[in-house]
Amino acid sequence: MSWVETSNGNRISRDAHITGSHKILLNGNVTVNASVTLNADVEIGKSTSGGTDSHIITIGKYSYLGKGCKIMPPILSIEQREDVAFEIHSPIRIGSYSIVGENCEISSVSIGNRVLIEKGCKIGNSSIIYDCCFIREGCIIPPKAVIPPFSEVSGVPGVDFVCTELSNSYRKLIEGEARERYLLG
Amino acid sequence: MSKIYSNTQFICACTTSKLSSSDSLNARKYLFTENQSFPLHSLPKLYYCLSCRCIKCTACLTPKYESKFCPSCMIDHTGTSSVYCTKNCFDCPKCSSRLTITSKTIPPKSKQFKFSCTYCDFSYSTGIIDKPKSLLNILKSENEENNKEAEMFHQFQIKVKSTVSYNKLLSADVGPSGSSRKISPELLAKLTNLNLTNLTKKLSGSDNLTKIEKLENQIITIKPIAFDTNQDEEEANKRLNSEAIIPQQSSIHQHSYNHPFQTLPIPKTLRAKKSLLCDKCATVVIQPEPLPVSLKFPIKNNAVEVIPTVKVTSSSSSVISGIPNSVSIHLINPHNQKNSVKISTISQLPTQFFDNTSVSVNVTLPTASTVLLAPKSDSKKESILKSIPTSFLSEATQNSRTELMLRHGSSTDANTSYLEDSFDESFDTTVPIESSTSWSSVQMKFVVIGGAGENVDLKIPLHFALETSMDGQPFKLTYWSVVELGNFKIVTP
């Protein structure tokens, strides 16, 4: 597997599918693995694109995107223009020291710092995950859900969805895990 | 080298103190032979008490509520008596997802609200609302069945409160006749003659008397709630068996479990931020800032901050019966102070530590190895790499490859021969096989006797005596941990 390493330490696999790269901000030491999809080639709603930050996908430092995960900006609305439907998206922000496991699908508005998402998770459209959260393997987070800080989430809504409190020890552990994943691959 | 997914679990001090009254290591070693079961905890879920000098699980800590907030809108509800969010936060009764709320204006001034689930097909429309009311109150008024139960409970609450207050008033100030004990009847009569009504009222306890009368009236007017056990049981069974209403409900989901028949939107339950206090000495172990979105902890005595991380690596997935096999124990210092760790174990493993009854396992190491761990280094890339034991370095990244090459290059012949001689009986266990900044690796030998051709799932108990310093003061901690070595196939030599 071949990699592109940027001056600020980002490691991006050549097999990653990245569109709209000029609208993506990687804050340094970010790992983007093979088959990762970063889709920033979307239309953004006028109210959400204001301010100086015009990036559609922003990823904080030392964040790690596992193989095959998909980062899609959340859909805000669908506009009809001359009988053609256009999806209007809003930007997505992934905080620092966050880990996204293999084959995850992320469409949330914001994922905080030090969030660990295990493999096979689906983070619903326009959801918000605050800092220091632990999303267990195969979890489905429903659209527009809000996960408060220090939460452990597992299961599928309607089946076994559980959101419990997480020990504050995980703050340090997730940060350490993100740093080590960047260094060890 | 994940510290989150660890194969080491810890025994809390509450378990070891229950097991033995004596503190001696030998006594505790003996306890493991009694085939007792004890709860094991992962390191992130443990804390330490500075005054008791022992590790604490959540069962030995008392929670103290600091604040409460809605986990959906993050609004602070501290100081209110509500347990639900009073804003517009509602969960789906079917799948606990968030509900979106839309309103429709019905001329001239009425409104109707519609709740729709973002995940499943649940939707609910309220009746036509003429007067401004909170959504919570609208739903309360629409939930007639629940209103009955709530009303019953409210009446029961009033009755209990009134009875308690009534008994208190009777026992405290007022005597059996209803007059105050503090003043004689003669003096009270004189004061009454002087027409000092306020004073007389106060001294005679007529305030109390009226209160008592009121309470008596309340207790009498509220009729006792009749419980029909058979009817309740029948209804409960009916509810449990009717899967058609909510299919695939999980019993572990308490939120849904509390509302098995609820077909109305469920108001979001508030979440509390709480401090944890030591059960024995009431020392604050964890204290969060009360603000809902704050991540700061003015006091945090997490075990992960002090207790060295224990990782085990084994070179083979099979063990040779009757011959010493080796595994490496890696100790990583998480603390920014020097740590001295003394490790010991039980020489003959009790049966609760392996699943194969046809084998016996002897552990020959460590008998008494003391490992010195240097303080944890800073968070620069190079320092982090140096704090990772060699066994966990990979060749996937350039940084890791470089570090691995540097370590192989600097490894001395003495170290290599040392590893080759590891099966020697004269193996000196007091020296770690490899060490660097903030980590050390110690080799442990174990002998599996019998069970050739079978598999064995092995766990090994380790006792740690930790010496470090906290805020310039020496700090000692002793604890047991159980390390999972994994599943081994037993082969003949």
Coordinates of N, CA, C and O in Angstrom, one line a residue, chain B residues 293-384:
Chain B
V293 N -21.7 20.7 29.2 CA -20.8 20.4 28.2 C -19.3 20.4 28.6 O -18.4 20.1 27.9
S294 N -19.1 20.8 29.9 CA -17.8 20.8 30.4 C -17.1 19.4 30.5 O -17.8 18.5 31.0
L295 N -15.9 19.3 30.1 CA -15.2 18.0 30.2 C -14.2 18.1 31.3 O -13.4 17.1 31.5
K296 N -14.1 19.1 32.1 CA -13.1 19.3 33.1 C -13.5 18.6 34.4 O -14.7 18.5 34.8
F297 N -12.5 18.0 35.0 CA -12.6 17.3 36.3 C -11.6 18.0 37.3 O -10.4 17.7 37.2
P298 N -12.1 18.8 38.2 CA -11.1 19.4 39.2 C -10.4 18.4 40.0 O -9.3 18.5 40.3
I299 N -11.1 17.3 40.3 CA -10.5 16.1 41.0 C -10.7 14.9 40.2 O -11.8 14.6 39.9
K300 N -9.6 14.2 39.9 CA -9.8 12.9 39.2 C -8.7 12.0 39.6 O -7.5 12.2 39.3
N301 N -9.1 11.0 40.3 CA -8.2 10.0 40.8 C -8.5 8.7 40.0 O -9.0 7.7 40.6
N302 N -8.2 8.7 38.7 CA -8.4 7.5 37.9 C -7.2 6.6 38.0 O -6.1 7.0 38.0
A303 N -7.5 5.3 38.1 CA -6.5 4.3 38.2 C -5.5 4.3 37.0 O -4.3 4.0 37.2
V304 N -6.1 4.6 35.9 CA -5.2 4.6 34.7 C -4.1 5.6 34.7 O -3.1 5.5 34.0
E305 N -4.3 6.6 35.6 CA -3.2 7.7 35.7 C -2.0 7.2 36.5 O -1.0 7.8 36.4
V306 N -2.2 6.2 37.3 CA -1.1 5.7 38.2 C -0.7 4.3 38.0 O 0.5 4.0 37.9
I307 N -1.7 3.4 37.8 CA -1.4 2.0 37.7 C -0.7 1.6 36.4 O -1.3 2.0 35.3
P308 N 0.4 1.0 36.4 CA 1.1 0.6 35.1 C 0.2 -0.3 34.2 O -0.5 -1.2 34.8
T309 N 0.2 0.0 33.0 CA -0.6 -0.9 32.0 C 0.2 -2.2 31.9 O 1.4 -2.2 31.8
V310 N -0.6 -3.3 32.0 CA 0.0 -4.6 31.9 C -0.4 -5.2 30.5 O -1.6 -5.3 30.2
K311 N 0.6 -5.6 29.7 CA 0.3 -6.3 28.5 C 1.1 -7.6 28.4 O 2.2 -7.6 29.0
V312 N 0.5 -8.6 27.8 CA 1.2 -9.9 27.7 C 1.3 -10.3 26.3 O 0.4 -10.2 25.5
T313 N 2.5 -10.7 25.9 CA 2.7 -11.3 24.6 C 3.3 -12.7 24.7 O 4.1 -13.0 25.5
S314 N 2.8 -13.5 23.8 CA 3.3 -14.9 23.7 C 3.8 -15.2 22.3 O 3.2 -14.8 21.4
S315 N 4.9 -15.9 22.2 CA 5.5 -16.1 20.9 C 4.8 -17.2 20.2 O 4.9 -17.3 19.0
S316 N 4.1 -18.1 20.9 CA 3.5 -19.3 20.3 C 2.1 -19.5 20.8 O 1.7 -19.1 21.9
S317 N 1.3 -20.2 19.9 CA -0.1 -20.4 20.3 C -0.2 -21.9 20.9 O -1.3 -22.3 21.2
S318 N 0.9 -22.5 21.0 CA 0.9 -23.9 21.6 C 1.9 -23.9 22.7 O 2.9 -23.2 22.8
V319 N 1.6 -24.8 23.7 CA 2.6 -25.0 24.8 C 3.0 -26.5 24.8 O 2.2 -27.4 24.5
I320 N 4.3 -26.7 25.3 CA 4.8 -28.1 25.4 C 4.5 -28.6 26.8 O 4.9 -27.9 27.7
S321 N 3.9 -29.7 26.8 CA 3.5 -30.3 28.1 C 4.8 -30.7 28.9 O 5.7 -31.3 28.4
G322 N 4.8 -30.3 30.2 CA 5.9 -30.7 31.1 C 7.2 -29.9 30.9 O 8.2 -30.1 31.7
I323 N 7.2 -28.9 30.0 CA 8.4 -28.1 29.8 C 8.1 -26.6 30.0 O 7.0 -26.2 29.6
P324 N 9.0 -25.9 30.6 CA 8.6 -24.4 30.8 C 8.4 -23.7 29.5 O 9.2 -23.8 28.6
N325 N 7.3 -23.0 29.4 CA 7.0 -22.1 28.3 C 7.0 -20.7 28.8 O 6.8 -20.4 29.9
S326 N 7.3 -19.8 27.9 CA 7.5 -18.4 28.4 C 6.6 -17.4 27.7 O 6.2 -17.6 26.5
V327 N 6.2 -16.4 28.5 CA 5.4 -15.3 27.9 C 6.1 -14.0 28.5 O 6.8 -14.0 29.5
S328 N 5.9 -12.9 27.8 CA 6.5 -11.7 28.2 C 5.4 -10.8 28.8 O 4.3 -10.6 28.2
I329 N 5.7 -10.2 30.0 CA 4.8 -9.3 30.6 C 5.4 -7.9 30.4 O 6.6 -7.7 30.8
H330 N 4.7 -7.0 29.8 CA 5.1 -5.6 29.6 C 4.4 -4.7 30.5 O 3.2 -4.7 30.6
L331 N 5.2 -3.9 31.2 CA 4.7 -2.9 32.2 C 5.0 -1.5 31.6 O 6.1 -1.2 31.3
I332 N 3.9 -0.7 31.5 CA 4.1 0.6 30.9 C 3.6 1.6 31.9 O 2.5 1.6 32.4
N333 N 4.5 2.6 32.2 CA 4.2 3.6 33.3 C 3.4 4.7 32.7 O 3.8 5.4 31.7
P334 N 2.2 4.9 33.2 CA 1.4 6.0 32.7 C 1.6 7.4 33.4 O 1.1 8.4 33.1
H335 N 2.4 7.3 34.5 CA 2.5 8.3 35.5 C 3.7 9.2 35.1 O 4.7 8.7 34.6
N336 N 3.7 10.5 35.5 CA 4.8 11.3 35.2 C 5.8 11.3 36.4 O 6.6 12.2 36.6
Q337 N 5.7 10.3 37.2 CA 6.7 10.1 38.4 C 7.3 8.7 38.2 O 6.7 7.8 37.5
K338 N 8.4 8.5 38.9 CA 9.1 7.2 38.9 C 8.2 6.1 39.6 O 7.6 6.5 40.6
N339 N 8.1 4.9 39.0 CA 7.3 3.9 39.6 C 8.2 2.7 39.9 O 9.0 2.3 39.1
S340 N 8.1 2.1 41.1 CA 8.8 0.9 41.4 C 7.7 -0.2 41.6 O 6.8 0.0 42.4
V341 N 7.7 -1.3 40.8 CA 6.7 -2.3 40.9 C 7.3 -3.6 41.2 O 8.2 -4.1 40.6
K342 N 6.7 -4.2 42.3 CA 7.2 -5.6 42.7 C 6.1 -6.5 42.3 O 4.9 -6.4 42.7
I343 N 6.5 -7.5 41.4 CA 5.4 -8.5 40.9 C 5.6 -9.8 41.6 O 6.8 -10.3 41.8
S344 N 4.5 -10.4 41.9 CA 4.6 -11.8 42.4 C 3.4 -12.6 42.0 O 2.4 -11.9 41.6
T345 N 3.4 -13.9 42.1 CA 2.3 -14.7 41.7 C 2.1 -15.9 42.5 O 2.9 -16.2 43.4
I346 N 1.2 -16.8 42.2 CA 1.0 -18.0 42.9 C 1.7 -19.1 42.1 O 1.5 -19.2 40.9
S347 N 2.5 -19.9 42.8 CA 3.3 -20.9 42.0 C 2.5 -22.0 41.4 O 2.8 -22.4 40.3
Q348 N 1.5 -22.5 42.1 CA 0.6 -23.5 41.5 C -0.8 -22.9 41.3 O -1.4 -22.5 42.2
L349 N -1.2 -22.8 40.0 CA -2.4 -22.1 39.7 C -3.6 -22.8 40.2 O -3.8 -24.0 39.9
P350 N -4.5 -22.2 40.9 CA -5.8 -22.8 41.3 C -6.6 -23.1 40.0 O -6.4 -22.4 39.0
T351 N -7.6 -24.0 40.1 CA -8.3 -24.5 38.9 C -9.2 -23.4 38.3 O -9.6 -23.5 37.2
Q352 N -9.5 -22.3 39.1 CA -10.4 -21.3 38.5 C -9.7 -20.5 37.4 O -10.4 -19.7 36.7
F353 N -8.4 -20.7 37.2 CA -7.7 -19.9 36.3 C -7.4 -20.6 34.9 O -6.8 -20.0 34.0
F354 N -7.9 -21.8 34.8 CA -7.8 -22.5 33.5 C -9.0 -23.4 33.3 O -9.6 -23.8 34.3
D355 N -9.4 -23.6 32.1 CA -10.7 -24.3 31.9 C -10.6 -25.8 31.7 O -11.6 -26.5 31.6
N356 N -9.3 -26.3 31.6 CA -9.1 -27.7 31.3 C -8.9 -28.5 32.7 O -7.9 -28.2 33.3
T357 N -9.7 -29.4 33.0 CA -9.6 -30.0 34.3 C -8.5 -31.1 34.4 O -8.1 -31.6 35.4
S358 N -8.1 -31.5 33.2 CA -7.1 -32.6 33.1 C -5.7 -32.2 33.2 O -4.8 -32.9 33.1
V359 N -5.5 -30.9 33.4 CA -4.1 -30.3 33.4 C -3.9 -29.6 34.8 O -4.8 -29.3 35.5
S360 N -2.6 -29.5 35.1 CA -2.2 -28.6 36.2 C -1.2 -27.6 35.7 O -0.4 -28.0 34.8
V361 N -1.2 -26.5 36.2 CA -0.3 -25.4 35.7 C 0.6 -24.9 36.9 O 0.1 -24.5 37.9
N362 N 1.9 -24.8 36.6 CA 2.8 -24.2 37.6 C 3.4 -23.0 37.0 O 3.8 -23.0 35.8
V363 N 3.4 -21.9 37.7 CA 4.1 -20.7 37.3 C 5.4 -20.5 38.0 O 5.4 -20.5 39.3
T364 N 6.4 -20.4 37.3 CA 7.7 -20.3 38.0 C 8.3 -18.9 38.0 O 9.4 -18.7 38.5
L365 N 7.6 -18.0 37.5 CA 8.0 -16.6 37.5 C 6.8 -15.7 37.6 O 5.8 -16.1 37.0
P366 N 6.9 -14.5 38.0 CA 8.0 -14.0 38.8 C 7.9 -14.3 40.3 O 6.8 -14.3 40.8
T367 N 9.0 -14.7 40.9 CA 8.9 -14.9 42.4 C 8.9 -13.6 43.1 O 8.1 -13.4 44.0
A368 N 9.8 -12.8 42.8 CA 9.9 -11.4 43.4 C 10.6 -10.5 42.5 O 11.8 -10.2 42.7
S369 N 10.0 -10.1 41.4 CA 10.8 -9.2 40.5 C 10.3 -7.8 40.7 O 9.2 -7.5 40.8
T370 N 11.3 -6.9 40.9 CA 11.1 -5.5 41.1 C 11.5 -4.8 39.8 O 12.6 -5.0 39.3
V371 N 10.6 -4.0 39.3 CA 10.8 -3.3 38.0 C 10.7 -1.8 38.3 O 9.8 -1.4 38.9
L372 N 11.7 -1.1 37.8 CA 11.7 0.3 38.0 C 11.3 0.9 36.6 O 11.8 0.6 35.6
L373 N 10.2 1.8 36.7 CA 9.7 2.4 35.5 C 10.0 3.9 35.6 O 9.7 4.6 36.5
A374 N 10.6 4.4 34.5 CA 11.0 5.8 34.5 C 9.7 6.6 34.2 O 8.7 6.1 33.8
P375 N 9.7 7.9 34.6 CA 8.5 8.7 34.4 C 8.1 8.7 32.9 O 8.9 8.6 32.0
K376 N 6.8 8.9 32.7 CA 6.3 8.9 31.3 C 6.8 10.2 30.6 O 6.9 11.3 31.3
S377 N 7.2 10.0 29.4 CA 7.8 11.2 28.7 C 6.7 12.1 28.1 O 5.5 11.8 28.2
D378 N 7.1 13.1 27.4 CA 6.2 14.1 26.8 C 5.4 13.5 25.6 O 5.6 12.3 25.3
S379 N 4.6 14.3 25.0 CA 3.7 13.7 24.0 C 4.3 13.9 22.5 O 3.5 13.9 21.6
K380 N 5.6 14.1 22.4 CA 6.2 14.3 21.1 C 6.2 12.9 20.4 O 6.2 11.9 21.1
K381 N 6.2 12.9 19.1 CA 6.2 11.6 18.3 C 7.3 10.6 18.8 O 7.0 9.5 19.1
E382 N 8.5 11.2 18.9 CA 9.6 10.3 19.2 C 9.5 9.7 20.6 O 9.8 8.6 20.9
S383 N 9.0 10.6 21.5 CA 8.8 10.1 22.9 C 7.7 9.0 23.0 O 7.9 8.1 23.8
I384 N 6.7 9.2 22.2 CA 5.6 8.2 22.3 C 6.1 6.9 21.7 O 5.9 5.8 22.3

